[in-house]
């Protein structure tokens, strides 16, 4: 079963997770950024990475998803929010529903990723009544995100994908 890893990234976090995942994919698996990814046609298994934008997969990942049909897909993502939050669960659901009607989703993984400092600067300039204005809770979350993805996330992604691959290729 021919496999590839395709990732969408704006600031590099999802690319790092994709490269960690590649190490536990079957031999000869290729890796592409979404901009350079080939047609999914000849691949049976696709590990597809997105970054979370406005609560769901980013536009480039979403666009590529529309090209995929009849495949086994394992999703992975990075986001600024906490990965064990309801928010993260919803983001994963949004990614899944974007692809599951035409494909078999064989797994999904998410971890935190540092937020572009330019976006944080924007938040800082918002008036306090704005829903994205800085609060102590938000600052804490951004500080935690700034530590990710880290070695632990890479190992978690690899552990997750290893068992997906074992299930598919046994
Ligand atoms: C323009 C923009 C919008 C974002 N929107 C969200 C969001 O809605 N929810 C969230 O949890 N994180 C959000 N983030 C944080 C990113 O999802 C997170 O930093 C991710 O790891 C970026 O991945 P990348 O480095 O592969 O581009 C946003 C970041 C940017 C730059």
Short mmCIF file of N, CA and C and ligand atoms in Angstrom, two decimals:
data_model
loop_
_atom_site.label_atom_id
_atom_site.label_comp_id
_atom_site.label_asym_id
_atom_site.label_seq_id
_atom_site.Cartn_x
_atom_site.Cartn_y
_atom_site.Cartn_z
N UNK A 1 0.86 -1.19 0.00
CA UNK A 1 0.00 0.00 0.00
C UNK A 1 0.90 1.25 0.00
N UNK A 2 0.79 2.03 -1.05
CA UNK A 2 1.66 3.21 -1.18
C UNK A 2 1.17 4.33 -0.25
N UNK A 3 2.12 4.94 0.44
CA UNK A 3 1.73 5.95 1.42
C UNK A 3 2.49 7.25 1.21
N UNK A 4 1.87 8.34 1.65
CA UNK A 4 2.60 9.62 1.67
C UNK A 4 2.14 10.45 2.86
N UNK A 5 3.02 11.36 3.25
CA UNK A 5 2.69 12.35 4.27
C UNK A 5 2.54 13.69 3.53
N UNK A 6 1.42 14.35 3.76
CA UNK A 6 1.20 15.69 3.18
C UNK A 6 0.89 16.63 4.34
N UNK A 7 1.56 17.76 4.38
CA UNK A 7 1.30 18.68 5.49
C UNK A 7 1.11 20.10 4.98
N UNK A 8 0.27 20.83 5.70
CA UNK A 8 0.12 22.25 5.46
C UNK A 8 0.73 22.98 6.65
N UNK A 9 1.51 24.00 6.39
CA UNK A 9 2.14 24.72 7.50
C UNK A 9 2.28 26.18 7.14
N UNK A 10 2.12 27.05 8.15
CA UNK A 10 2.35 28.48 7.91
C UNK A 10 3.65 28.90 8.57
N UNK A 11 3.87 28.39 9.78
CA UNK A 11 5.06 28.84 10.52
C UNK A 11 6.01 27.69 10.87
N UNK A 12 5.76 26.49 10.34
CA UNK A 12 6.73 25.39 10.48
C UNK A 12 6.40 24.33 11.51
N UNK A 13 5.44 24.57 12.40
CA UNK A 13 5.15 23.58 13.46
C UNK A 13 4.66 22.25 12.87
N UNK A 14 3.71 22.33 11.98
CA UNK A 14 3.11 21.10 11.43
C UNK A 14 4.12 20.35 10.57
N UNK A 15 5.01 21.09 9.94
CA UNK A 15 6.07 20.45 9.15
C UNK A 15 6.95 19.59 10.06
N UNK A 16 7.28 20.12 11.25
CA UNK A 16 8.14 19.36 12.18
C UNK A 16 7.44 18.07 12.61
N UNK A 17 6.15 18.17 12.89
CA UNK A 17 5.41 16.97 13.30
C UNK A 17 5.35 15.98 12.13
N UNK A 18 5.16 16.50 10.93
CA UNK A 18 5.11 15.65 9.73
C UNK A 18 6.43 14.90 9.57
N UNK A 19 7.53 15.58 9.80
CA UNK A 19 8.84 14.94 9.63
C UNK A 19 9.07 13.86 10.69
N UNK A 20 8.54 14.09 11.89
CA UNK A 20 8.64 13.06 12.94
C UNK A 20 7.81 11.84 12.54
N UNK A 21 6.61 12.09 12.02
CA UNK A 21 5.71 10.99 11.62
C UNK A 21 6.34 10.17 10.48
N UNK A 22 6.98 10.87 9.56
CA UNK A 22 7.60 10.17 8.42
C UNK A 22 8.51 9.04 8.88
N UNK A 23 9.19 9.27 10.01
CA UNK A 23 10.16 8.28 10.50
C UNK A 23 9.52 6.95 10.89
N UNK A 24 8.21 6.94 11.16
CA UNK A 24 7.55 5.67 11.54
C UNK A 24 6.59 5.18 10.46
N UNK A 25 6.60 5.86 9.34
CA UNK A 25 5.77 5.42 8.22
C UNK A 25 6.50 4.29 7.49
N UNK A 26 5.77 3.51 6.68
CA UNK A 26 6.43 2.43 5.95
C UNK A 26 7.59 2.97 5.11
N UNK A 27 8.59 2.11 4.85
CA UNK A 27 9.73 2.51 4.03
C UNK A 27 9.21 3.02 2.69
N UNK A 28 9.90 3.98 2.12
CA UNK A 28 9.55 4.55 0.81
C UNK A 28 8.36 5.49 0.85
N UNK A 29 7.90 5.84 2.05
CA UNK A 29 6.83 6.84 2.12
C UNK A 29 7.43 8.20 1.74
N UNK A 30 6.72 8.94 0.91
CA UNK A 30 7.23 10.27 0.54
C UNK A 30 6.52 11.34 1.36
N UNK A 31 7.13 12.50 1.41
CA UNK A 31 6.57 13.62 2.19
C UNK A 31 6.52 14.86 1.31
N UNK A 32 5.41 15.58 1.39
CA UNK A 32 5.23 16.78 0.57
C UNK A 32 4.53 17.87 1.38
N UNK A 33 4.91 19.10 1.11
CA UNK A 33 4.09 20.19 1.62
C UNK A 33 2.85 20.21 0.72
N UNK A 34 1.78 20.72 1.23
CA UNK A 34 0.51 20.67 0.49
C UNK A 34 0.63 21.39 -0.86
N UNK A 35 1.49 22.39 -0.90
CA UNK A 35 1.67 23.15 -2.15
C UNK A 35 2.33 22.29 -3.23
N UNK A 36 3.17 21.34 -2.81
CA UNK A 36 3.90 20.51 -3.78
C UNK A 36 3.36 19.09 -3.88
N UNK A 37 2.29 18.82 -3.19
CA UNK A 37 1.79 17.43 -3.13
C UNK A 37 1.23 16.99 -4.48
N UNK A 38 1.52 15.73 -4.85
CA UNK A 38 0.96 15.22 -6.10
C UNK A 38 -0.52 14.89 -5.93
N UNK A 39 -1.13 14.49 -7.02
CA UNK A 39 -2.50 14.01 -6.93
C UNK A 39 -2.52 12.78 -6.02
N UNK A 40 -3.51 12.68 -5.14
CA UNK A 40 -3.55 11.53 -4.22
C UNK A 40 -3.86 10.21 -4.91
N UNK A 41 -4.26 10.29 -6.14
CA UNK A 41 -4.69 9.13 -6.94
C UNK A 41 -3.96 7.82 -6.63
N UNK A 42 -2.62 7.83 -6.76
CA UNK A 42 -1.89 6.55 -6.67
C UNK A 42 -1.49 6.15 -5.25
N UNK A 43 -1.97 6.89 -4.24
CA UNK A 43 -1.63 6.57 -2.85
C UNK A 43 -2.85 5.98 -2.15
N UNK A 44 -2.62 4.92 -1.37
CA UNK A 44 -3.74 4.28 -0.67
C UNK A 44 -3.89 4.81 0.75
N UNK A 45 -2.76 5.27 1.32
CA UNK A 45 -2.76 5.74 2.71
C UNK A 45 -2.08 7.12 2.76
N UNK A 46 -2.79 8.07 3.31
CA UNK A 46 -2.27 9.44 3.38
C UNK A 46 -2.32 9.94 4.82
N UNK A 47 -1.15 10.36 5.33
CA UNK A 47 -1.10 11.06 6.61
C UNK A 47 -1.19 12.54 6.27
N UNK A 48 -2.25 13.17 6.72
CA UNK A 48 -2.53 14.55 6.28
C UNK A 48 -2.49 15.52 7.45
N UNK A 49 -1.61 16.49 7.36
CA UNK A 49 -1.42 17.43 8.46
C UNK A 49 -1.95 18.82 8.15
N UNK A 50 -2.57 19.42 9.15
CA UNK A 50 -3.13 20.77 9.01
C UNK A 50 -2.76 21.59 10.24
N UNK A 51 -2.86 22.89 10.14
CA UNK A 51 -2.77 23.74 11.33
C UNK A 51 -4.14 24.36 11.53
N UNK A 52 -4.48 24.62 12.77
CA UNK A 52 -5.83 25.09 13.08
C UNK A 52 -5.92 26.60 12.89
N UNK A 53 -6.87 26.98 12.07
CA UNK A 53 -7.17 28.38 11.79
C UNK A 53 -8.66 28.56 12.02
N UNK A 54 -9.03 29.48 12.86
CA UNK A 54 -10.43 29.75 13.17
C UNK A 54 -11.21 28.46 13.51
N UNK A 55 -10.58 27.65 14.33
CA UNK A 55 -11.28 26.48 14.86
C UNK A 55 -11.39 25.26 13.96
N UNK A 56 -10.71 25.30 12.83
CA UNK A 56 -10.77 24.14 11.93
C UNK A 56 -9.50 24.03 11.12
N UNK A 57 -9.44 23.05 10.22
CA UNK A 57 -8.22 22.92 9.40
C UNK A 57 -8.03 24.15 8.52
N UNK A 58 -6.78 24.54 8.31
CA UNK A 58 -6.48 25.72 7.49
C UNK A 58 -6.95 25.52 6.05
N UNK A 59 -7.06 26.62 5.34
CA UNK A 59 -7.66 26.61 4.00
C UNK A 59 -6.90 25.73 3.01
N UNK A 60 -5.56 25.72 3.07
CA UNK A 60 -4.81 24.91 2.10
C UNK A 60 -5.03 23.42 2.34
N UNK A 61 -5.04 23.02 3.61
CA UNK A 61 -5.30 21.61 3.93
C UNK A 61 -6.70 21.24 3.47
N UNK A 62 -7.63 22.12 3.74
CA UNK A 62 -9.03 21.87 3.39
C UNK A 62 -9.20 21.72 1.88
N UNK A 63 -8.48 22.55 1.17
CA UNK A 63 -8.57 22.50 -0.29
C UNK A 63 -8.03 21.17 -0.82
N UNK A 64 -6.90 20.74 -0.22
CA UNK A 64 -6.33 19.45 -0.66
C UNK A 64 -7.26 18.29 -0.32
N UNK A 65 -7.93 18.42 0.82
CA UNK A 65 -8.87 17.36 1.23
C UNK A 65 -9.94 17.10 0.17
N UNK A 66 -10.33 18.15 -0.54
CA UNK A 66 -11.40 17.98 -1.54
C UNK A 66 -10.93 17.09 -2.70
N UNK A 67 -9.60 16.92 -2.83
CA UNK A 67 -9.07 16.11 -3.94
C UNK A 67 -8.96 14.63 -3.58
N UNK A 68 -9.16 14.31 -2.30
CA UNK A 68 -8.92 12.94 -1.83
C UNK A 68 -10.23 12.15 -1.76
N UNK A 69 -10.23 10.97 -2.37
CA UNK A 69 -11.42 10.11 -2.32
C UNK A 69 -10.99 8.65 -2.32
N UNK A 70 -11.69 7.86 -1.53
CA UNK A 70 -11.45 6.40 -1.52
C UNK A 70 -10.14 6.00 -0.85
N UNK A 71 -9.61 6.83 0.03
CA UNK A 71 -8.31 6.56 0.65
C UNK A 71 -8.46 6.31 2.15
N UNK A 72 -7.41 5.71 2.71
CA UNK A 72 -7.28 5.66 4.17
C UNK A 72 -6.49 6.90 4.56
N UNK A 73 -7.06 7.69 5.47
CA UNK A 73 -6.43 8.96 5.83
C UNK A 73 -6.25 9.01 7.34
N UNK A 74 -5.02 9.33 7.77
CA UNK A 74 -4.81 9.59 9.19
C UNK A 74 -4.47 11.07 9.33
N UNK A 75 -5.30 11.77 10.07
CA UNK A 75 -5.14 13.22 10.20
C UNK A 75 -4.21 13.56 11.35
N UNK A 76 -3.48 14.65 11.20
CA UNK A 76 -2.75 15.20 12.35
C UNK A 76 -2.76 16.71 12.23
N UNK A 77 -2.74 17.37 13.39
CA UNK A 77 -2.83 18.83 13.37
C UNK A 77 -2.05 19.45 14.50
N UNK A 78 -1.81 20.75 14.37
CA UNK A 78 -1.24 21.52 15.47
C UNK A 78 -2.13 22.74 15.68
N UNK A 79 -2.18 23.20 16.92
CA UNK A 79 -3.03 24.35 17.23
C UNK A 79 -2.48 25.11 18.44
N UNK A 80 -2.97 26.33 18.60
CA UNK A 80 -2.52 27.15 19.73
C UNK A 80 -3.21 26.75 21.03
N UNK A 81 -4.44 26.28 20.93
CA UNK A 81 -5.22 25.91 22.12
C UNK A 81 -4.63 24.64 22.76
N UNK A 82 -5.11 24.32 23.97
CA UNK A 82 -4.65 23.09 24.62
C UNK A 82 -5.19 21.86 23.87
N UNK A 83 -4.35 20.87 23.64
CA UNK A 83 -4.79 19.71 22.85
C UNK A 83 -5.85 18.85 23.55
N UNK A 84 -5.95 18.97 24.90
CA UNK A 84 -6.96 18.17 25.60
C UNK A 84 -8.25 18.98 25.86
N UNK A 85 -8.40 20.11 25.17
CA UNK A 85 -9.58 20.96 25.39
C UNK A 85 -10.73 20.54 24.48
N UNK A 86 -11.94 20.97 24.85
CA UNK A 86 -13.11 20.75 23.98
C UNK A 86 -12.87 21.44 22.64
N UNK A 87 -12.20 22.59 22.72
CA UNK A 87 -11.91 23.36 21.51
C UNK A 87 -11.09 22.51 20.52
N UNK A 88 -10.08 21.82 21.04
CA UNK A 88 -9.24 20.97 20.18
C UNK A 88 -10.07 19.82 19.62
N UNK A 89 -10.95 19.26 20.45
CA UNK A 89 -11.81 18.17 19.98
C UNK A 89 -12.66 18.64 18.81
N UNK A 90 -13.18 19.88 18.95
CA UNK A 90 -14.04 20.41 17.87
C UNK A 90 -13.22 20.64 16.61
N UNK A 91 -12.00 21.14 16.77
CA UNK A 91 -11.14 21.38 15.60
C UNK A 91 -10.87 20.06 14.88
N UNK A 92 -10.63 19.00 15.66
CA UNK A 92 -10.38 17.68 15.06
C UNK A 92 -11.64 17.18 14.34
N UNK A 93 -12.78 17.41 14.97
CA UNK A 93 -14.04 17.00 14.33
C UNK A 93 -14.23 17.76 13.02
N UNK A 94 -13.91 19.05 13.04
CA UNK A 94 -14.05 19.84 11.81
C UNK A 94 -13.13 19.31 10.70
N UNK A 95 -11.95 18.86 11.08
CA UNK A 95 -11.04 18.29 10.08
C UNK A 95 -11.61 16.97 9.57
N UNK A 96 -12.12 16.17 10.51
CA UNK A 96 -12.62 14.85 10.12
C UNK A 96 -13.83 14.95 9.19
N UNK A 97 -14.77 15.84 9.55
CA UNK A 97 -15.99 15.91 8.72
C UNK A 97 -15.66 16.44 7.32
N UNK A 98 -14.55 17.18 7.21
CA UNK A 98 -14.17 17.70 5.90
C UNK A 98 -13.69 16.61 4.96
N UNK A 99 -13.40 15.43 5.49
CA UNK A 99 -12.80 14.39 4.64
C UNK A 99 -13.49 13.03 4.73
N UNK A 100 -14.28 12.82 5.79
CA UNK A 100 -14.73 11.44 6.04
C UNK A 100 -15.83 10.94 5.12
N UNK A 101 -16.53 11.82 4.44
CA UNK A 101 -17.61 11.30 3.59
C UNK A 101 -17.06 10.46 2.44
N UNK A 102 -15.90 10.84 1.92
CA UNK A 102 -15.36 10.10 0.75
C UNK A 102 -14.19 9.20 1.09
N UNK A 103 -13.77 9.17 2.36
CA UNK A 103 -12.56 8.44 2.75
C UNK A 103 -12.77 7.72 4.08
N UNK A 104 -11.84 6.84 4.39
CA UNK A 104 -11.86 6.19 5.70
C UNK A 104 -10.82 6.88 6.59
N UNK A 105 -11.28 7.55 7.63
CA UNK A 105 -10.35 8.20 8.56
C UNK A 105 -9.87 7.14 9.55
N UNK A 106 -8.59 6.82 9.50
CA UNK A 106 -8.07 5.71 10.31
C UNK A 106 -7.42 6.19 11.61
N UNK A 107 -7.41 7.49 11.83
CA UNK A 107 -6.87 8.01 13.08
C UNK A 107 -6.75 9.51 13.03
N UNK A 108 -6.54 10.11 14.21
CA UNK A 108 -6.38 11.56 14.26
C UNK A 108 -5.53 11.92 15.48
N UNK A 109 -4.64 12.85 15.27
CA UNK A 109 -3.68 13.25 16.31
C UNK A 109 -3.59 14.77 16.29
N UNK A 110 -3.44 15.35 17.49
CA UNK A 110 -3.26 16.81 17.54
C UNK A 110 -2.31 17.18 18.67
N UNK A 111 -1.53 18.22 18.47
CA UNK A 111 -0.70 18.74 19.56
C UNK A 111 -0.60 20.26 19.43
N UNK A 112 -0.07 20.87 20.47
CA UNK A 112 0.03 22.33 20.47
C UNK A 112 1.19 22.80 19.60
N UNK A 113 1.09 24.02 19.11
CA UNK A 113 2.17 24.59 18.31
C UNK A 113 2.29 26.07 18.59
N UNK A 114 3.51 26.54 18.70
CA UNK A 114 3.73 27.95 19.07
C UNK A 114 3.03 28.89 18.09
N UNK A 115 2.50 29.96 18.64
CA UNK A 115 1.69 30.89 17.84
C UNK A 115 2.58 32.01 17.30
N UNK A 116 2.39 32.30 16.04
CA UNK A 116 3.13 33.38 15.38
C UNK A 116 3.13 34.65 16.26
N UNK A 117 4.32 35.16 16.64
CA UNK A 117 4.38 36.34 17.51
C UNK A 117 3.63 37.54 16.94
N UNK A 118 3.51 37.59 15.61
CA UNK A 118 2.78 38.73 15.02
C UNK A 118 1.30 38.67 15.37
N UNK A 119 0.78 37.43 15.48
CA UNK A 119 -0.63 37.28 15.87
C UNK A 119 -0.79 37.66 17.35
N UNK A 120 0.17 37.26 18.16
CA UNK A 120 0.11 37.60 19.59
C UNK A 120 0.16 39.13 19.75
N UNK A 121 0.99 39.79 18.96
CA UNK A 121 1.06 41.26 19.02
C UNK A 121 -0.30 41.88 18.68
N UNK A 122 -0.97 41.26 17.73
CA UNK A 122 -2.31 41.76 17.35
C UNK A 122 -3.26 41.63 18.53
N UNK A 123 -3.23 40.46 19.19
CA UNK A 123 -4.10 40.25 20.36
C UNK A 123 -3.82 41.32 21.42
N UNK A 124 -2.52 41.62 21.58
CA UNK A 124 -2.12 42.57 22.64
C UNK A 124 -2.70 43.96 22.38
N UNK A 125 -2.91 44.27 21.11
CA UNK A 125 -3.38 45.63 20.79
C UNK A 125 -4.91 45.73 20.82
N UNK A 126 -5.59 44.63 21.12
CA UNK A 126 -7.06 44.67 21.12
C UNK A 126 -7.60 45.31 22.40
N UNK A 127 -8.74 45.98 22.28
CA UNK A 127 -9.35 46.54 23.50
C UNK A 127 -9.83 45.42 24.43
N UNK A 128 -9.85 45.66 25.73
CA UNK A 128 -10.15 44.59 26.70
C UNK A 128 -11.49 43.90 26.47
N UNK A 129 -12.44 44.62 25.86
CA UNK A 129 -13.78 44.01 25.67
C UNK A 129 -13.81 43.05 24.46
N UNK A 130 -12.74 43.07 23.66
CA UNK A 130 -12.71 42.19 22.48
C UNK A 130 -12.59 40.72 22.91
N UNK A 131 -13.29 39.79 22.21
CA UNK A 131 -13.23 38.38 22.63
C UNK A 131 -11.82 37.77 22.56
N UNK A 132 -10.92 38.35 21.76
CA UNK A 132 -9.56 37.82 21.68
C UNK A 132 -8.54 38.64 22.48
N UNK A 133 -9.06 39.57 23.27
CA UNK A 133 -8.14 40.42 24.05
C UNK A 133 -7.33 39.57 25.02
N UNK A 134 -6.17 40.07 25.37
CA UNK A 134 -5.28 39.33 26.27
C UNK A 134 -5.87 39.24 27.68
N UNK A 135 -5.81 38.04 28.22
CA UNK A 135 -6.21 37.81 29.61
C UNK A 135 -5.08 36.97 30.22
N UNK A 136 -5.00 36.90 31.54
CA UNK A 136 -3.94 36.06 32.13
C UNK A 136 -4.03 34.62 31.64
N UNK A 137 -5.25 34.13 31.47
CA UNK A 137 -5.43 32.75 31.00
C UNK A 137 -4.86 32.59 29.59
N UNK A 138 -5.14 33.57 28.74
CA UNK A 138 -4.66 33.52 27.35
C UNK A 138 -3.14 33.60 27.29
N UNK A 139 -2.57 34.46 28.11
CA UNK A 139 -1.10 34.60 28.15
C UNK A 139 -0.48 33.26 28.54
N UNK A 140 -1.08 32.62 29.55
CA UNK A 140 -0.58 31.33 30.02
C UNK A 140 -0.63 30.29 28.90
N UNK A 141 -1.71 30.30 28.16
CA UNK A 141 -1.89 29.33 27.07
C UNK A 141 -0.85 29.59 25.96
N UNK A 142 -0.65 30.87 25.66
CA UNK A 142 0.35 31.21 24.63
C UNK A 142 1.75 30.80 25.07
N UNK A 143 2.01 30.98 26.37
CA UNK A 143 3.35 30.60 26.88
C UNK A 143 3.55 29.09 26.80
N UNK A 144 2.48 28.36 27.06
CA UNK A 144 2.58 26.90 26.95
C UNK A 144 2.76 26.50 25.48
N UNK A 145 1.95 27.13 24.61
CA UNK A 145 2.05 26.82 23.17
C UNK A 145 3.47 27.07 22.66
N UNK A 146 4.11 28.10 23.21
CA UNK A 146 5.46 28.48 22.75
C UNK A 146 6.48 27.36 22.94
N UNK A 147 6.14 26.38 23.80
CA UNK A 147 7.07 25.26 24.06
C UNK A 147 6.86 24.09 23.08
N UNK A 148 5.90 24.26 22.15
CA UNK A 148 5.51 23.13 21.29
C UNK A 148 5.64 23.48 19.81
N UNK A 149 5.71 22.47 18.93
CA UNK A 149 5.82 21.06 19.28
C UNK A 149 7.22 20.76 19.81
N UNK A 150 7.27 19.89 20.82
CA UNK A 150 8.56 19.54 21.42
C UNK A 150 8.82 18.04 21.24
N UNK A 151 9.91 17.60 21.81
CA UNK A 151 10.31 16.20 21.66
C UNK A 151 9.19 15.24 22.10
N UNK A 152 8.53 15.62 23.19
CA UNK A 152 7.43 14.77 23.70
C UNK A 152 6.31 14.65 22.68
N UNK A 153 6.01 15.76 22.02
CA UNK A 153 4.96 15.74 20.98
C UNK A 153 5.38 14.84 19.82
N UNK A 154 6.65 14.93 19.44
CA UNK A 154 7.12 14.11 18.33
C UNK A 154 7.01 12.62 18.69
N UNK A 155 7.39 12.31 19.92
CA UNK A 155 7.31 10.90 20.36
C UNK A 155 5.84 10.46 20.41
N UNK A 156 4.97 11.33 20.91
CA UNK A 156 3.54 10.98 20.98
C UNK A 156 2.98 10.75 19.58
N UNK A 157 3.36 11.62 18.64
CA UNK A 157 2.89 11.47 17.25
C UNK A 157 3.41 10.17 16.66
N UNK A 158 4.66 9.87 16.95
CA UNK A 158 5.25 8.63 16.41
C UNK A 158 4.60 7.40 17.01
N UNK A 159 4.35 7.44 18.31
CA UNK A 159 3.70 6.31 18.98
C UNK A 159 2.32 6.08 18.38
N UNK A 160 1.61 7.19 18.16
CA UNK A 160 0.26 7.09 17.60
C UNK A 160 0.29 6.51 16.18
N UNK A 161 1.16 7.09 15.35
CA UNK A 161 1.20 6.64 13.96
C UNK A 161 1.77 5.22 13.81
N UNK A 162 2.65 4.87 14.72
CA UNK A 162 3.21 3.51 14.66
C UNK A 162 2.09 2.48 14.78
N UNK A 163 1.17 2.74 15.73
CA UNK A 163 0.09 1.74 15.89
C UNK A 163 -0.92 1.81 14.74
N UNK A 164 -1.10 2.96 14.14
CA UNK A 164 -1.98 3.05 12.96
C UNK A 164 -1.37 2.25 11.82
N UNK A 165 -0.07 2.44 11.60
CA UNK A 165 0.63 1.73 10.52
C UNK A 165 0.59 0.22 10.77
N UNK A 166 0.82 -0.18 12.03
CA UNK A 166 0.81 -1.61 12.37
C UNK A 166 -0.56 -2.21 12.04
N UNK A 167 -1.59 -1.49 12.34
CA UNK A 167 -2.96 -1.96 12.09
C UNK A 167 -3.21 -2.09 10.58
N UNK A 168 -2.74 -1.12 9.83
CA UNK A 168 -3.02 -1.11 8.38
C UNK A 168 -2.17 -2.10 7.60
N UNK A 169 -0.96 -2.36 8.11
CA UNK A 169 -0.02 -3.14 7.30
C UNK A 169 0.22 -4.55 7.85
N UNK A 170 -0.60 -4.98 8.83
CA UNK A 170 -0.26 -6.29 9.43
C UNK A 170 -0.63 -7.45 8.50
C1 LIG B 1 -3.51 33.36 11.35
C2 LIG B 1 -3.52 32.35 12.46
C3 LIG B 1 -4.73 31.89 12.93
C4 LIG B 1 -4.75 30.95 13.97
N1 LIG B 1 -5.96 30.51 14.43
C5 LIG B 1 -5.99 29.62 15.45
C6 LIG B 1 -7.23 29.14 15.96
O1 LIG B 1 -8.30 29.49 15.48
N2 LIG B 1 -7.20 28.29 17.01
C7 LIG B 1 -6.02 27.82 17.55
O2 LIG B 1 -6.07 27.02 18.49
N3 LIG B 1 -4.83 28.24 17.08
C8 LIG B 1 -4.79 29.12 16.05
N4 LIG B 1 -3.59 29.54 15.57
C9 LIG B 1 -2.36 28.91 16.08
C10 LIG B 1 -1.85 27.85 15.10
O3 LIG B 1 -2.84 26.90 14.81
C11 LIG B 1 -0.63 27.13 15.68
O4 LIG B 1 0.37 28.05 16.01
C12 LIG B 1 -0.12 26.09 14.69
O5 LIG B 1 0.83 25.26 15.35
C13 LIG B 1 0.55 26.72 13.47
O6 LIG B 1 1.04 25.69 12.67
P1 LIG B 1 2.17 25.93 11.58
O7 LIG B 1 3.41 26.41 12.30
O8 LIG B 1 2.36 24.59 10.97
O9 LIG B 1 1.66 26.95 10.61
C14 LIG B 1 -3.54 30.47 14.54
C15 LIG B 1 -2.32 30.96 14.05
C16 LIG B 1 -2.30 31.88 13.03
C17 LIG B 1 -0.97 32.38 12.51
#
